[in-house]
């Protein structure tokens, strides 16, 4: 994680997509991770599993702290020299994942329905 320090200054595109994915994992609306967590917790509440829902929300808050601390390192710490270059394939996966999250903001309809169906299948 320390190697990511200052990534926003040295490789802003990579830092943007990594930050976007970490915000999604943290469950920040309107990114895909928020809707995934929302529908899973909604299905648990509808099934009467209130304790499980509370534990899940608390675990999400703890996880968000760790995800956002990595974003803080990327954007606010001094750059580390010699960050290894990522292979093209890994850059492509990062970009496609980030673009999927951005697409989710612009056109959420079908994706929200898929997330809802997936959450209902859990309980």
Tab-separated table of C-alpha atoms in Angstrom:
chain	number	residue	atom	x	y	z
A	1	UNK	CA	0.000	0.000	0.000
A	2	UNK	CA	2.885	2.345	0.751
A	3	UNK	CA	4.042	1.954	-2.858
A	4	UNK	CA	0.798	3.642	-3.988
A	5	UNK	CA	1.763	6.890	-2.221
A	6	UNK	CA	1.377	9.875	-4.519
A	7	UNK	CA	0.034	7.805	-7.401
A	8	UNK	CA	-2.344	10.634	-8.337
A	9	UNK	CA	0.642	12.848	-9.155
A	10	UNK	CA	2.647	10.272	-11.072
A	11	UNK	CA	-0.127	8.280	-12.817
A	12	UNK	CA	-3.422	10.180	-12.494
A	13	UNK	CA	-5.456	7.838	-14.734
A	14	UNK	CA	-4.518	4.766	-12.738
A	15	UNK	CA	-5.174	6.609	-9.477
A	16	UNK	CA	-8.603	7.729	-10.716
A	17	UNK	CA	-9.735	4.232	-11.655
A	18	UNK	CA	-8.302	2.654	-8.502
A	19	UNK	CA	-9.963	5.356	-6.402
A	20	UNK	CA	-13.239	4.806	-8.217
A	21	UNK	CA	-13.065	1.082	-7.523
A	22	UNK	CA	-12.206	1.634	-3.855
A	23	UNK	CA	-15.150	4.032	-3.491
A	24	UNK	CA	-17.352	1.378	-5.091
A	25	UNK	CA	-16.053	-1.296	-2.714
A	26	UNK	CA	-16.726	1.060	0.190
A	27	UNK	CA	-20.348	1.329	-0.934
A	28	UNK	CA	-20.424	5.017	-1.818
A	29	UNK	CA	-23.537	5.921	-3.839
A	30	UNK	CA	-24.188	5.981	-6.820
A	31	UNK	CA	-21.477	3.427	-7.656
A	32	UNK	CA	-22.146	-0.254	-8.305
A	33	UNK	CA	-20.849	-1.403	-4.916
A	34	UNK	CA	-23.474	0.669	-3.114
A	35	UNK	CA	-26.344	-0.956	-4.976
A	36	UNK	CA	-24.878	-4.423	-4.455
A	37	UNK	CA	-24.682	-3.872	-0.704
A	38	UNK	CA	-28.049	-2.123	-0.609
A	39	UNK	CA	-29.927	-4.984	-2.248
A	40	UNK	CA	-28.199	-7.657	-0.176
A	41	UNK	CA	-29.037	-5.795	3.049
A	42	UNK	CA	-32.585	-5.141	1.814
A	43	UNK	CA	-33.074	-8.856	1.113
A	44	UNK	CA	-31.729	-9.718	4.575
A	45	UNK	CA	-34.086	-7.226	6.219
A	46	UNK	CA	-37.061	-8.539	4.232
A	47	UNK	CA	-36.132	-12.053	5.391
A	48	UNK	CA	-36.194	-10.850	9.015
A	49	UNK	CA	-32.437	-11.185	9.542
A	50	UNK	CA	-32.021	-7.868	11.356
A	51	UNK	CA	-28.967	-8.863	13.397
A	52	UNK	CA	-27.170	-10.042	10.286
A	53	UNK	CA	-28.030	-6.766	8.544
A	54	UNK	CA	-26.652	-4.668	11.403
A	55	UNK	CA	-23.453	-6.739	11.510
A	56	UNK	CA	-23.121	-6.363	7.735
A	57	UNK	CA	-23.529	-2.585	7.867
A	58	UNK	CA	-20.983	-2.311	10.676
A	59	UNK	CA	-18.543	-4.484	8.749
A	60	UNK	CA	-19.099	-2.274	5.693
A	61	UNK	CA	-18.234	0.815	7.718
A	62	UNK	CA	-15.026	-0.780	8.985
A	63	UNK	CA	-14.158	-1.873	5.438
A	64	UNK	CA	-14.871	1.633	4.110
A	65	UNK	CA	-12.294	3.051	6.524
A	66	UNK	CA	-9.606	0.785	5.107
A	67	UNK	CA	-10.606	1.347	1.464
A	68	UNK	CA	-10.659	5.118	1.883
A	69	UNK	CA	-7.329	5.114	3.720
A	70	UNK	CA	-5.764	3.669	0.546
A	71	UNK	CA	-7.367	6.460	-1.500
A	72	UNK	CA	-5.905	8.953	0.981
A	73	UNK	CA	-2.433	7.452	0.458
A	74	UNK	CA	-2.810	7.686	-3.326
A	75	UNK	CA	-3.965	11.304	-3.375
A	76	UNK	CA	-2.440	13.058	-0.355
A	77	UNK	CA	0.905	11.398	0.444
A	78	UNK	CA	4.213	12.245	-1.197
A	79	UNK	CA	5.017	10.125	-4.277
A	80	UNK	CA	7.186	7.049	-3.941
A	81	UNK	CA	9.872	6.636	-6.596
A	82	UNK	CA	9.898	3.656	-8.884
A	83	UNK	CA	6.316	2.384	-8.804
A	84	UNK	CA	6.302	-0.696	-11.017
A	85	UNK	CA	4.568	-0.401	-14.369
A	86	UNK	CA	1.462	-2.492	-14.763
A	87	UNK	CA	1.177	-4.873	-17.711
A	88	UNK	CA	-1.218	-3.821	-20.470
A	89	UNK	CA	-3.701	-6.571	-19.588
A	90	UNK	CA	-3.947	-5.401	-15.984
A	91	UNK	CA	-4.429	-1.789	-17.091
A	92	UNK	CA	-7.218	-2.969	-19.390
A	93	UNK	CA	-8.984	-4.833	-16.578
A	94	UNK	CA	-8.678	-1.787	-14.319
A	95	UNK	CA	-10.056	0.525	-17.001
A	96	UNK	CA	-12.966	-1.774	-17.915
A	97	UNK	CA	-13.904	-2.196	-14.248
A	98	UNK	CA	-13.795	1.548	-13.707
A	99	UNK	CA	-15.833	2.232	-16.838
A	100	UNK	CA	-18.420	-0.320	-15.686
A	101	UNK	CA	-18.835	1.688	-12.484
A	102	UNK	CA	-19.205	4.908	-14.460
A	103	UNK	CA	-21.742	3.225	-16.755
A	104	UNK	CA	-23.680	2.191	-13.679
A	105	UNK	CA	-24.061	5.868	-12.749
A	106	UNK	CA	-25.259	6.861	-16.219
A	107	UNK	CA	-27.507	3.885	-17.002
A	108	UNK	CA	-28.432	1.971	-13.832
A	109	UNK	CA	-31.761	0.399	-14.866
A	110	UNK	CA	-30.788	-3.092	-16.087
A	111	UNK	CA	-27.942	-3.357	-13.611
A	112	UNK	CA	-30.177	-2.514	-10.647
A	113	UNK	CA	-32.647	-5.196	-11.748
A	114	UNK	CA	-29.820	-7.737	-11.986
A	115	UNK	CA	-28.526	-6.771	-8.536
A	116	UNK	CA	-32.029	-7.071	-7.086
A	117	UNK	CA	-32.526	-10.532	-8.623
A	118	UNK	CA	-29.139	-11.682	-7.345
A	119	UNK	CA	-29.909	-10.451	-3.814
A	120	UNK	CA	-33.310	-12.179	-3.797
A	121	UNK	CA	-31.671	-15.455	-4.728
A	122	UNK	CA	-29.588	-15.324	-1.524
A	123	UNK	CA	-32.534	-15.518	0.891
